[in-house]
Coordinates of C-alpha atoms in Angstrom, one line a residue:
Chain A
M15 CA -38.3 22.4 -26.8
S16 CA -38.0 18.8 -25.5
P17 CA -40.6 16.3 -26.7
A18 CA -43.7 15.7 -24.7
I19 CA -43.8 12.7 -22.4
I20 CA -47.5 12.9 -22.1
D21 CA -49.8 14.7 -24.5
L22 CA -53.5 14.7 -23.8
R23 CA -56.0 16.2 -26.2
D24 CA -59.7 16.8 -25.5
I25 CA -59.7 14.1 -22.8
R26 CA -63.1 13.4 -21.3
K27 CA -64.0 11.1 -18.5
T28 CA -67.6 10.1 -17.7
Y29 CA -68.4 7.8 -14.8
N30 CA -71.4 5.4 -15.0
E31 CA -71.4 5.9 -18.8
G32 CA -74.6 4.8 -20.6
T33 CA -76.7 4.9 -17.4
P34 CA -79.2 7.6 -16.2
V35 CA -76.7 8.6 -13.5
A36 CA -73.8 9.2 -15.9
V37 CA -71.6 12.1 -14.8
E38 CA -68.8 13.7 -16.8
V39 CA -66.0 14.8 -14.5
L40 CA -63.4 15.9 -17.0
H41 CA -64.5 18.0 -19.9
G42 CA -62.0 18.2 -22.8
I43 CA -58.6 18.4 -21.0
D44 CA -55.6 19.5 -23.1
I45 CA -52.3 19.0 -21.3
A46 CA -48.8 18.1 -22.2
V47 CA -45.8 17.5 -19.9
R48 CA -42.3 17.6 -21.3
A49 CA -39.0 16.0 -20.1
G50 CA -37.5 17.8 -17.1
E51 CA -40.7 19.8 -16.3
F52 CA -41.7 20.3 -12.6
A53 CA -45.4 21.0 -12.7
C54 CA -48.2 20.9 -10.2
L55 CA -51.9 20.4 -10.6
I56 CA -54.0 22.4 -8.2
G57 CA -57.7 22.8 -7.7
P58 CA -60.4 22.4 -5.1
S59 CA -61.7 19.1 -3.9
G60 CA -63.9 17.4 -6.5
S61 CA -62.4 19.3 -9.4
G62 CA -61.1 16.1 -11.0
K63 CA -57.4 16.2 -10.1
S64 CA -57.1 12.6 -8.9
T65 CA -59.1 11.4 -11.9
L66 CA -56.9 13.3 -14.3
L67 CA -53.8 11.9 -12.5
N68 CA -55.2 8.4 -12.8
L69 CA -55.9 8.9 -16.5
I70 CA -52.3 10.2 -17.0
G71 CA -51.0 7.3 -14.9
L72 CA -52.9 4.8 -17.1
L73 CA -54.9 3.6 -14.1
E74 CA -58.2 4.6 -15.7
W75 CA -59.4 4.7 -19.3
P76 CA -60.6 8.0 -20.8
S77 CA -64.2 8.2 -22.2
G78 CA -63.0 10.3 -25.1
G79 CA -60.1 12.3 -26.5
S80 CA -56.5 11.2 -27.4
Y81 CA -53.6 10.4 -25.2
R82 CA -50.0 10.0 -26.5
L83 CA -47.4 8.6 -24.2
K84 CA -43.9 9.5 -25.6
G85 CA -45.6 10.0 -29.0
R86 CA -47.4 6.7 -28.9
P87 CA -51.2 6.6 -28.8
I88 CA -52.2 4.8 -25.6
E89 CA -55.8 5.7 -25.0
Q90 CA -57.1 2.4 -26.6
A91 CA -54.3 0.2 -25.4
D92 CA -55.2 -3.0 -23.6
D93 CA -54.4 -3.6 -19.9
D94 CA -51.1 -5.4 -20.6
E95 CA -49.8 -2.7 -22.8
R96 CA -50.8 0.0 -20.3
T97 CA -49.2 -2.0 -17.5
R98 CA -45.9 -2.3 -19.4
A99 CA -46.0 1.5 -20.2
R100 CA -46.5 2.2 -16.5
L101 CA -43.5 0.1 -15.6
E102 CA -41.2 1.6 -18.2
T103 CA -42.3 5.3 -18.3
L104 CA -44.0 6.3 -15.1
G105 CA -43.3 6.5 -11.4
F106 CA -45.9 6.9 -8.7
V107 CA -45.9 8.6 -5.3
F108 CA -49.1 8.4 -3.4
Q109 CA -50.4 10.5 -0.5
F110 CA -50.3 7.8 2.0
H111 CA -46.9 6.4 1.1
H112 CA -48.3 3.0 0.1
L113 CA -45.2 1.1 0.7
L114 CA -45.4 -2.7 0.8
P115 CA -45.3 -3.6 4.5
A116 CA -43.9 -7.1 3.9
F117 CA -40.7 -5.6 2.4
S118 CA -37.9 -3.6 3.8
A119 CA -37.2 0.0 2.7
L120 CA -34.4 -1.3 0.4
E121 CA -36.6 -4.1 -1.1
N122 CA -39.5 -1.6 -1.6
V123 CA -37.2 0.4 -3.8
M124 CA -36.0 -2.7 -5.6
I125 CA -39.5 -3.9 -6.4
P126 CA -39.8 -2.1 -9.8
G127 CA -36.5 -3.7 -10.8
L128 CA -37.8 -7.1 -9.5
M129 CA -40.8 -6.6 -11.8
R130 CA -38.6 -5.8 -14.8
N131 CA -35.9 -8.5 -14.2
G132 CA -37.8 -11.2 -12.3
A133 CA -35.1 -11.3 -9.5
F134 CA -33.3 -9.0 -7.1
T135 CA -30.0 -8.3 -8.8
P136 CA -26.8 -6.8 -7.2
E137 CA -27.2 -3.8 -9.6
Q138 CA -30.7 -3.1 -8.4
R139 CA -29.4 -3.4 -4.8
R140 CA -26.6 -0.9 -5.6
N141 CA -29.0 1.5 -7.3
A142 CA -31.6 1.3 -4.5
T143 CA -29.0 1.8 -1.9
E144 CA -27.8 4.9 -3.7
L145 CA -31.3 6.3 -4.0
L146 CA -32.1 5.7 -0.4
A147 CA -28.8 7.3 0.6
A148 CA -29.7 10.2 -1.6
V149 CA -33.1 10.7 0.2
G150 CA -31.2 10.5 3.5
L151 CA -32.1 7.0 4.5
G152 CA -28.8 5.3 4.0
D153 CA -29.0 3.9 7.6
A154 CA -32.6 2.7 7.3
L155 CA -32.2 0.3 4.4
H156 CA -33.4 -2.8 6.2
K157 CA -36.2 -1.2 8.2
R158 CA -39.8 -2.1 7.6
P159 CA -42.2 0.7 6.6
T160 CA -43.9 0.3 10.0
E161 CA -40.5 1.2 11.7
L162 CA -40.3 4.5 9.7
S163 CA -41.9 7.9 10.3
G164 CA -44.4 9.3 7.7
G165 CA -41.7 11.6 6.2
M166 CA -39.3 8.7 6.0
Q167 CA -41.8 6.5 4.3
Q168 CA -42.6 9.2 1.8
R169 CA -38.9 9.5 1.0
V170 CA -38.8 5.7 0.4
A171 CA -41.8 6.1 -1.9
I172 CA -40.0 8.8 -3.9
A173 CA -36.9 6.6 -4.1
R174 CA -39.1 3.8 -5.3
A175 CA -40.8 6.0 -7.9
L176 CA -37.3 6.8 -9.3
A177 CA -35.9 3.3 -9.2
L178 CA -36.2 2.6 -12.9
A179 CA -35.4 6.2 -13.9
P180 CA -38.9 6.9 -15.3
D181 CA -39.6 9.8 -17.6
L182 CA -42.4 11.2 -15.5
V183 CA -43.2 10.9 -11.8
L184 CA -46.9 11.4 -10.9
A185 CA -47.3 12.4 -7.2
D186 CA -50.7 12.6 -5.7
E187 CA -50.6 14.9 -2.7
P188 CA -47.1 13.6 -1.7
T189 CA -46.9 16.0 1.2
G190 CA -50.6 16.1 2.1
N191 CA -50.1 13.9 5.2
L192 CA -46.9 15.5 6.5
D193 CA -46.0 18.4 8.8
T194 CA -44.7 21.6 7.2
H195 CA -41.1 20.9 7.9
T196 CA -41.2 17.3 6.6
A197 CA -43.3 18.5 3.6
D198 CA -40.6 21.0 2.7
D199 CA -37.9 18.3 2.9
V200 CA -39.8 15.9 0.7
F201 CA -40.6 18.7 -1.8
E202 CA -37.0 19.7 -2.0
L203 CA -36.0 16.1 -2.6
M204 CA -38.3 15.9 -5.6
R205 CA -36.9 19.2 -6.9
R206 CA -33.4 17.9 -6.5
F207 CA -34.1 14.7 -8.5
N208 CA -35.9 16.9 -11.1
A209 CA -32.7 19.0 -11.4
T210 CA -30.1 16.2 -11.3
K211 CA -31.9 13.4 -13.2
N212 CA -34.0 15.5 -15.5
T213 CA -37.1 13.5 -14.4
A214 CA -40.4 15.3 -15.0
F215 CA -42.7 15.6 -12.1
L216 CA -46.5 16.3 -12.1
I217 CA -47.6 16.9 -8.5
V218 CA -51.2 17.2 -7.3
T219 CA -51.3 19.4 -4.3
H220 CA -53.6 21.5 -2.2
D221 CA -50.8 23.4 -0.7
P222 CA -50.5 26.8 -2.4
R223 CA -47.1 27.3 -0.6
L224 CA -45.7 24.3 -2.4
A225 CA -47.5 25.1 -5.7
A226 CA -45.8 28.5 -5.7
R227 CA -42.4 26.7 -5.8
C228 CA -43.2 24.7 -8.9
D229 CA -42.1 25.8 -12.4
R230 CA -45.6 25.4 -13.8
V231 CA -49.0 25.5 -12.2
I232 CA -52.0 23.9 -13.8
E233 CA -55.3 24.8 -12.3
L234 CA -58.3 22.5 -12.6
R235 CA -61.8 23.5 -11.7
D236 CA -65.0 21.5 -12.3
G237 CA -63.2 19.2 -14.7
T238 CA -61.8 22.0 -16.8
I239 CA -58.3 23.5 -16.9
V240 CA -58.8 27.1 -16.0
G241 CA -55.1 28.0 -15.7
D242 CA -51.8 26.7 -17.1
A243 CA -48.9 29.0 -16.7
P244 CA -45.3 29.0 -15.7
R245 CA -44.6 30.2 -12.2
Q246 CA -44.4 33.9 -11.8
S247 CA -41.2 34.9 -10.2
Chain B
M29 CA -41.7 -16.3 -11.9
G30 CA -39.1 -14.7 -9.6
F31 CA -41.3 -11.7 -8.8
E32 CA -44.4 -13.9 -8.3
W33 CA -42.5 -16.3 -5.9
I34 CA -40.9 -13.5 -3.9
V35 CA -44.2 -11.6 -3.4
A36 CA -46.2 -14.7 -2.8
L37 CA -43.9 -15.9 0.0
R38 CA -43.7 -12.5 1.5
F39 CA -47.4 -12.2 1.6
L40 CA -47.7 -15.6 3.3
R41 CA -45.0 -14.6 5.8
E42 CA -46.7 -11.3 6.5
G43 CA -49.9 -13.3 7.1
G44 CA -48.3 -14.6 10.3
L45 CA -50.8 -16.4 12.4
Q46 CA -53.3 -16.6 9.6
T47 CA -50.8 -18.4 7.4
L48 CA -49.7 -20.7 10.3
L49 CA -53.3 -21.6 11.0
I50 CA -54.2 -22.5 7.4
I51 CA -51.0 -24.5 7.1
A52 CA -51.9 -26.3 10.3
G53 CA -55.4 -26.9 9.1
T54 CA -54.1 -28.2 5.8
T55 CA -51.5 -30.4 7.6
A56 CA -54.2 -31.8 9.9
G57 CA -56.5 -32.6 6.9
I58 CA -53.8 -34.1 4.8
S59 CA -52.3 -36.1 7.7
V60 CA -55.7 -37.8 8.2
I61 CA -56.0 -38.4 4.5
V62 CA -52.5 -40.0 4.5
F63 CA -53.2 -41.9 7.6
I64 CA -56.5 -43.3 6.3
S65 CA -54.8 -44.2 2.9
G66 CA -51.8 -45.9 4.5
F67 CA -53.8 -47.4 7.3
L68 CA -56.4 -48.8 5.0
G69 CA -53.8 -50.3 2.6
D70 CA -51.8 -51.9 5.5
L71 CA -55.0 -53.0 7.3
Q72 CA -56.6 -54.5 4.2
R73 CA -53.4 -56.4 3.4
D74 CA -53.1 -57.8 6.9
L75 CA -56.8 -58.5 7.0
I76 CA -56.6 -60.4 3.8
S77 CA -53.6 -62.3 5.0
R78 CA -55.4 -63.3 8.2
T79 CA -58.7 -64.1 6.6
L80 CA -57.3 -66.1 3.7
G81 CA -55.0 -68.1 5.8
V82 CA -53.1 -70.4 3.4
Q83 CA -55.2 -69.5 0.4
P84 CA -53.1 -68.4 -2.6
G85 CA -53.5 -65.2 -4.6
I86 CA -54.5 -67.3 -7.7
I87 CA -55.4 -70.9 -8.0
V88 CA -55.3 -72.9 -11.2
R89 CA -57.5 -76.0 -11.2
P90 CA -58.7 -78.4 -13.9
A91 CA -61.7 -77.1 -15.7
E92 CA -65.0 -78.4 -14.5
E93 CA -66.4 -81.4 -16.4
I94 CA -69.6 -80.4 -18.1
A95 CA -72.2 -82.9 -19.3
R96 CA -73.2 -82.0 -22.8
P97 CA -76.9 -82.5 -23.8
L98 CA -77.6 -85.3 -26.2
R99 CA -79.3 -84.3 -29.4
N100 CA -82.0 -86.4 -31.1
E101 CA -82.2 -87.0 -34.9
G102 CA -83.9 -83.7 -35.4
G103 CA -81.0 -81.8 -33.8
R104 CA -83.0 -80.9 -30.7
A105 CA -81.4 -81.1 -27.4
L106 CA -82.8 -83.3 -24.7
E107 CA -84.6 -81.2 -22.2
Q108 CA -83.1 -82.5 -19.0
V109 CA -79.3 -82.6 -18.4
Q110 CA -77.9 -83.9 -15.2
A111 CA -74.9 -82.0 -13.9
R112 CA -71.8 -84.1 -13.8
A113 CA -70.2 -85.0 -10.5
Q114 CA -66.8 -83.4 -10.3
R115 CA -64.2 -86.1 -9.6
L116 CA -60.7 -85.3 -8.4
R117 CA -58.5 -84.8 -11.4
S118 CA -55.1 -83.6 -12.1
V119 CA -54.2 -80.3 -13.8
D120 CA -53.2 -81.5 -17.2
Q121 CA -49.5 -80.9 -18.0
W122 CA -48.9 -79.2 -14.7
Q123 CA -45.1 -79.5 -14.8
A124 CA -45.1 -77.4 -18.1
L125 CA -47.5 -74.9 -16.5
Q126 CA -45.3 -74.6 -13.5
A127 CA -42.3 -74.0 -15.7
E128 CA -44.2 -71.4 -17.7
L129 CA -45.4 -69.6 -14.6
D130 CA -42.1 -69.6 -12.7
G131 CA -40.7 -66.1 -13.0
A132 CA -43.7 -64.9 -15.1
K133 CA -44.6 -61.2 -14.8
G134 CA -46.7 -60.4 -11.7
I135 CA -46.2 -63.9 -10.2
R136 CA -44.0 -64.2 -7.1
A137 CA -44.1 -68.0 -6.6
V138 CA -45.7 -71.2 -7.9
S139 CA -46.7 -74.2 -5.9
P140 CA -48.2 -77.5 -7.1
V141 CA -50.7 -79.0 -4.6
A142 CA -52.5 -82.3 -4.5
A143 CA -55.4 -81.9 -2.2
G144 CA -58.5 -83.9 -1.6
P145 CA -60.9 -85.2 1.1
G146 CA -59.4 -87.4 3.8
L147 CA -59.9 -88.7 7.2
I148 CA -57.5 -88.4 10.1
T149 CA -57.8 -91.0 12.8
R150 CA -56.3 -91.5 16.2
G151 CA -57.8 -94.3 18.3
D152 CA -61.5 -94.1 17.9
V153 CA -61.5 -90.4 17.0
N154 CA -62.0 -89.6 13.3
K155 CA -61.9 -86.1 11.8
S156 CA -62.5 -85.2 8.2
I157 CA -59.7 -83.1 6.7
T158 CA -58.4 -81.8 3.5
L159 CA -55.4 -83.9 2.8
T160 CA -52.9 -81.5 1.2
G161 CA -49.8 -82.7 -0.5
I162 CA -47.1 -80.0 -1.0
I163 CA -43.5 -79.3 -1.9
P164 CA -42.7 -77.4 1.3
E165 CA -40.1 -75.0 -0.2
R166 CA -42.5 -74.0 -3.0
Y167 CA -45.6 -73.9 -0.8
V168 CA -44.1 -71.6 1.8
A169 CA -43.2 -69.2 -0.9
V170 CA -46.9 -68.9 -1.7
T171 CA -48.5 -69.2 1.7
R172 CA -45.7 -68.5 4.2
L173 CA -47.0 -71.5 6.2
N174 CA -43.5 -71.8 7.8
E175 CA -44.2 -68.6 9.7
K176 CA -47.4 -70.2 11.2
I177 CA -45.6 -73.3 12.6
V178 CA -45.9 -73.1 16.4
A179 CA -44.3 -76.5 17.2
G180 CA -42.0 -78.8 15.3
E181 CA -41.1 -77.9 11.7
L182 CA -42.5 -77.9 8.2
R183 CA -40.4 -80.9 7.1
L184 CA -42.3 -83.5 5.1
N185 CA -40.5 -86.7 4.6
P186 CA -42.5 -89.7 3.6
G187 CA -44.5 -90.6 6.7
D188 CA -44.6 -87.1 8.1
V189 CA -47.7 -84.9 8.6
V190 CA -48.2 -81.4 9.8
I191 CA -51.5 -80.5 11.3
G192 CA -53.2 -77.5 13.0
T193 CA -53.3 -76.7 16.7
D194 CA -57.0 -77.3 17.1
L195 CA -56.9 -80.6 15.2
A196 CA -54.0 -81.7 17.3
K197 CA -56.1 -80.8 20.4
D198 CA -59.1 -82.6 19.1
L199 CA -57.1 -85.7 18.4
G200 CA -55.1 -85.4 21.6
V201 CA -51.8 -85.6 19.8
T202 CA -48.6 -83.7 20.0
L203 CA -45.3 -83.7 18.1
G204 CA -44.0 -87.2 17.4
D205 CA -47.4 -88.9 17.9
K206 CA -48.8 -91.1 15.2
V207 CA -52.0 -90.6 13.4
R208 CA -53.7 -92.5 10.6
L209 CA -54.5 -90.8 7.3
S210 CA -56.9 -92.4 4.9
T211 CA -58.9 -91.3 1.9
P212 CA -61.9 -92.8 0.1
T213 CA -59.5 -94.3 -2.4
S214 CA -56.9 -95.5 0.1
P215 CA -57.0 -97.2 3.4
G216 CA -54.0 -95.1 4.3
D217 CA -51.2 -95.5 6.7
A218 CA -49.8 -94.2 10.0
Y219 CA -48.0 -90.8 9.9
Q220 CA -46.0 -89.0 12.5
V221 CA -46.9 -85.5 13.5
R222 CA -43.8 -83.5 12.5
G223 CA -45.2 -80.0 12.9
I224 CA -48.2 -78.1 14.3
Y225 CA -49.4 -74.8 12.7
D226 CA -51.6 -72.0 13.9
L227 CA -53.4 -70.0 11.2
G228 CA -55.2 -67.9 13.7
Q229 CA -58.6 -69.4 12.9
R230 CA -60.1 -72.4 14.6
N231 CA -61.8 -73.8 11.5
L232 CA -58.6 -73.4 9.4
N233 CA -56.6 -75.1 12.1
R234 CA -58.9 -78.1 11.9
A235 CA -59.1 -78.2 8.1
Y236 CA -55.7 -79.1 6.6
A237 CA -53.3 -82.0 7.1
Y238 CA -50.1 -81.4 5.2
V239 CA -48.1 -84.3 3.7
A240 CA -45.4 -84.6 1.1
L241 CA -46.7 -84.2 -2.5
P242 CA -45.9 -87.9 -3.5
T243 CA -47.7 -89.1 -0.3
A244 CA -50.8 -87.2 -1.2
Q245 CA -50.7 -88.3 -4.8
A246 CA -50.6 -91.9 -3.6
L247 CA -53.4 -91.4 -1.0
L248 CA -55.6 -89.5 -3.4
N249 CA -55.0 -91.8 -6.3
L250 CA -53.5 -89.0 -8.4
P251 CA -50.3 -90.7 -9.5
G252 CA -47.9 -87.9 -10.6
G253 CA -50.8 -85.4 -10.7
V254 CA -51.7 -82.3 -8.8
S255 CA -55.2 -81.0 -8.1
S256 CA -54.2 -77.4 -8.4
V257 CA -51.3 -75.1 -9.0
E258 CA -51.3 -72.2 -6.5
L259 CA -49.7 -68.8 -7.3
A260 CA -48.5 -66.0 -5.1
V261 CA -48.9 -62.6 -6.9
E262 CA -46.9 -59.4 -6.6
D263 CA -50.0 -57.2 -6.3
L264 CA -52.6 -58.7 -4.2
F265 CA -55.3 -56.3 -5.4
G266 CA -54.3 -56.9 -9.1
A267 CA -55.0 -60.7 -8.7
E268 CA -58.3 -60.5 -10.5
Q269 CA -56.8 -58.9 -13.7
L270 CA -53.9 -61.3 -13.6
A271 CA -56.2 -64.3 -13.3
A272 CA -58.3 -63.0 -16.2
M273 CA -55.1 -62.7 -18.3
L274 CA -54.0 -66.2 -17.3
Q275 CA -57.4 -67.6 -18.0
A276 CA -57.2 -66.5 -21.6
R277 CA -53.9 -68.5 -21.9
V278 CA -54.5 -71.8 -20.2
P279 CA -57.2 -74.5 -20.7
H280 CA -57.8 -74.6 -16.9
E281 CA -60.0 -72.9 -14.4
V282 CA -58.2 -69.9 -13.0
E283 CA -59.6 -68.2 -9.9
S284 CA -58.3 -65.2 -7.9
W285 CA -58.7 -64.9 -4.1
M286 CA -61.2 -62.1 -4.8
K287 CA -63.5 -64.4 -6.7
A288 CA -63.1 -67.2 -4.2
N289 CA -63.9 -64.8 -1.3
S290 CA -66.4 -62.4 -2.9
Q291 CA -67.9 -61.4 0.5
L292 CA -64.5 -60.4 1.8
R293 CA -63.9 -58.5 -1.4
T294 CA -67.3 -56.7 -1.2
A295 CA -66.6 -55.7 2.4
L296 CA -63.2 -54.4 1.4
N297 CA -64.6 -52.6 -1.6
N298 CA -67.2 -50.9 0.6
Q299 CA -64.5 -50.0 3.1
T300 CA -62.5 -48.5 0.3
V301 CA -65.5 -46.5 -1.0
M302 CA -66.3 -45.2 2.5
T303 CA -62.7 -44.1 3.1
L304 CA -62.6 -42.6 -0.4
M305 CA -65.6 -40.5 0.5
V306 CA -64.0 -39.4 3.8
R307 CA -60.8 -38.5 2.0
F308 CA -62.7 -36.6 -0.7
F309 CA -64.6 -34.5 1.9
L310 CA -61.5 -33.9 3.9
A311 CA -59.8 -32.6 0.7
L312 CA -62.8 -30.5 0.0
V313 CA -62.6 -29.0 3.5
V314 CA -58.9 -28.3 3.0
A315 CA -59.6 -26.7 -0.4
I316 CA -62.4 -24.5 1.1
G317 CA -60.1 -23.5 4.0
V318 CA -57.3 -22.5 1.6
A319 CA -59.8 -20.6 -0.6
S320 CA -61.3 -18.8 2.4
V321 CA -58.0 -17.7 3.8
L322 CA -56.8 -16.4 0.4
I323 CA -60.1 -14.5 -0.2
V324 CA -59.6 -12.8 3.1
S325 CA -55.9 -12.2 2.1
V326 CA -57.1 -10.5 -1.1
V327 CA -59.3 -8.2 0.8
Q328 CA -56.6 -7.5 3.4
K329 CA -54.1 -6.8 0.6
T330 CA -56.3 -4.8 -1.7
K331 CA -54.1 -1.7 -1.3
E332 CA -50.9 -3.6 -1.9
I333 CA -52.3 -5.3 -5.0
G334 CA -53.3 -1.8 -6.2
I335 CA -49.8 -0.5 -5.6
L336 CA -48.2 -3.4 -7.4
R337 CA -50.6 -3.0 -10.3
A338 CA -49.9 0.8 -10.5
M339 CA -46.2 0.1 -10.4
G340 CA -46.4 -2.2 -13.4
A341 CA -47.5 -5.7 -12.3
S342 CA -49.8 -7.2 -14.8
R343 CA -53.1 -9.0 -14.0
G344 CA -51.4 -12.3 -14.9
R345 CA -48.6 -11.6 -12.4
I346 CA -51.1 -10.8 -9.6
L347 CA -53.0 -14.0 -10.5
R348 CA -49.9 -16.1 -10.3
V349 CA -48.9 -14.5 -6.9
F350 CA -52.1 -15.9 -5.4
L351 CA -52.0 -19.2 -7.2
L352 CA -48.5 -19.8 -5.9
Q353 CA -49.7 -19.0 -2.4
G354 CA -52.4 -21.7 -2.7
A355 CA -49.9 -24.2 -4.2
W356 CA -47.4 -23.4 -1.5
I357 CA -49.9 -23.9 1.3
G358 CA -51.0 -27.2 -0.3
A359 CA -47.4 -28.4 -0.7
S360 CA -46.2 -27.5 2.7
G361 CA -49.4 -28.9 4.3
A362 CA -48.8 -32.1 2.3
V363 CA -45.2 -32.5 3.4
L364 CA -46.0 -31.9 7.0
G365 CA -49.2 -33.9 6.7
S366 CA -47.4 -36.8 5.2
A367 CA -44.9 -36.9 8.0
C368 CA -47.7 -36.6 10.6
G369 CA -49.8 -39.2 8.8
Y370 CA -46.9 -41.7 8.7
L371 CA -46.2 -41.2 12.4
L372 CA -49.9 -41.7 13.2
T373 CA -49.8 -44.9 11.2
L374 CA -46.8 -46.1 13.1
V375 CA -48.4 -45.3 16.4
M376 CA -51.7 -46.9 15.6
G377 CA -49.8 -49.9 14.2
N378 CA -48.4 -50.4 17.7
V379 CA -51.6 -49.6 19.5
L380 CA -54.2 -51.6 17.6
R381 CA -54.0 -55.3 18.4
A382 CA -55.8 -58.3 17.1
D383 CA -57.4 -60.9 19.5
D384 CA -54.3 -63.0 19.5
G385 CA -52.3 -60.0 20.7
T386 CA -50.4 -59.5 17.4
P387 CA -50.5 -56.0 15.7
L388 CA -53.6 -55.6 13.7
F389 CA -51.6 -54.3 10.8
T390 CA -48.0 -53.5 10.0
A391 CA -47.3 -49.9 9.0
Q392 CA -45.4 -49.7 5.8
F393 CA -43.5 -46.7 4.4
N394 CA -45.0 -46.1 1.0
P395 CA -43.0 -43.4 -0.9
S396 CA -45.5 -43.3 -3.8
L397 CA -48.4 -42.5 -1.4
Y398 CA -46.4 -39.5 -0.1
L399 CA -45.3 -38.4 -3.6
Y400 CA -48.9 -38.5 -4.9
T401 CA -50.1 -36.7 -1.7
V402 CA -47.7 -33.8 -2.2
I403 CA -48.5 -33.5 -5.9
G404 CA -52.3 -33.9 -5.2
A405 CA -52.3 -31.3 -2.4
T406 CA -50.2 -28.9 -4.4
V407 CA -52.8 -29.1 -7.3
L408 CA -55.6 -28.9 -4.7
G409 CA -54.1 -25.7 -3.3
L410 CA -53.6 -24.3 -6.7
V411 CA -57.2 -25.1 -7.7
A412 CA -58.5 -23.6 -4.4
A413 CA -56.6 -20.4 -5.1
V414 CA -58.1 -19.9 -8.6
M415 CA -61.2 -18.0 -7.4
P416 CA -59.3 -15.6 -5.0
A417 CA -56.5 -15.2 -7.5
R418 CA -58.9 -14.2 -10.2
R419 CA -60.6 -11.8 -7.8
A420 CA -57.2 -10.2 -7.0
A421 CA -56.2 -10.0 -10.7
R422 CA -59.5 -8.3 -11.5
L423 CA -59.1 -5.5 -8.9
D424 CA -59.1 -2.0 -10.4
P425 CA -55.8 -0.5 -9.4
A426 CA -57.2 3.0 -9.1
Q427 CA -60.0 1.9 -6.8
A428 CA -57.7 -0.5 -4.9
I429 CA -55.3 2.3 -4.0
R430 CA -58.1 4.5 -2.7
V431 CA -59.3 1.7 -0.3

């Protein structure tokens, strides 16, 4: 069995901690994702999916429990260390694409490399061009996000998430804003990268149709994992 | 800093009209600051030049004679001491002093002068004047009197005199006419008007009659002596400090133009303070403008900041992205503002005229002013960006993305 990229044990999250209106939204979550996995996280609205994804993505701090990222405890790490870990280990795909409008599609994909190297390098350019070609946008390299359709923007976002070959891509409703046909395309794209680059994916989705096509389905309800099983063929 | 620079410049470019407007505002503010600074410096220099006429930057005179109180046998000073009358005396060892000051640091030129009260007479018209004996080539280096000659020339052979336009008019003389010069110690002689000067002020044009130094020495009973040594200084506004340094070295009285014209100095100082306040408030307005635009930009770009943070940009990097934007706005506004300010100074230099029709001031290109402006405005922009930058850096990425 491949080693766990993320390993969360008894993770809790309480908002407004220490105040009379404190509310615990995650109650002792145990979850691990290994290299090459293609998992999805499902659950009704308000079940804590986005909070859990933010915790896994090191965008929020847990209130309790332990979190190991590639074997290294990270739950108490300071902001700089968590930021570095995000850059080196994780990729993000958001529901609303969240591309940077001031940059072209190519530059958006090169930004993670720019963060790591401090400059746009020819190697990054080549890598980004290949990624965009792989997502079918080889002829839209220099277009601004506003010149691209929703599906195209989401493809750019996926290419960007994969730019530094992260171990795990966290996708929050990546197809939630797309029509069925485009959603299928984007989903297939993620599957393809999972298969060809062995990148693990953890996808939050409301779409049972897409969830059914994942290798592993984790179900969250009221802040608790109520189901975690491989897909039944 | 590659990431920070690229993102900062893209954010500014994306700002479009907003960025153009703040740069325009910064340019306008800084061009006024540059204009006021350059204009004030040029105007004050010209104003001093006009007001002082032929006064030097520093004048060295014999120290005043002081009557010392007598003491009685008990060692007590007598109660009443009469101030001593100041007779015309020569600066002791003036040739040695001139040699020492020639080429000294901060001193541009040295001119010995023998000046004292005299009377100029033509027919039955008598006018009191300051009889001034000079060595023309040295004197013009200090006072540029040669530039004020409106008729004839500043050539002072024995028997020549150069007088002012108004005095010539009062006496009814013109070039080549004879006048009599006399002093309390000499009945004097006849002198030919060799040149006529115009200092731009009526009282000054009536005040001085210039003769060769030996002539004045003879008329004033100062054989071989001079009543003062006049100095032109490199830095007009540093004359006071230079005079103080000189005073510590020589046994004479050393006086700067500032001390001799304290009212003018007070007026100029007040003018400087007022313009300093105007410049300060303009800089404050520019800084507030930059800060406001960047705060709006932080709000507008909350989502982008969240994405960058999520992708791995540290708080420090986000902080620097916004600091660089402030610095860039300040620097570009300063470069454009310096150019506009200089052009404005040139235009105003041609438009503003004195009563005699000459330009009120001469615009000068001052590279250090523009260098300091660019550095100052860049720092100003940087400081103005601190608050918005800290705000951007503190944004919670998870919340920012949800906005």
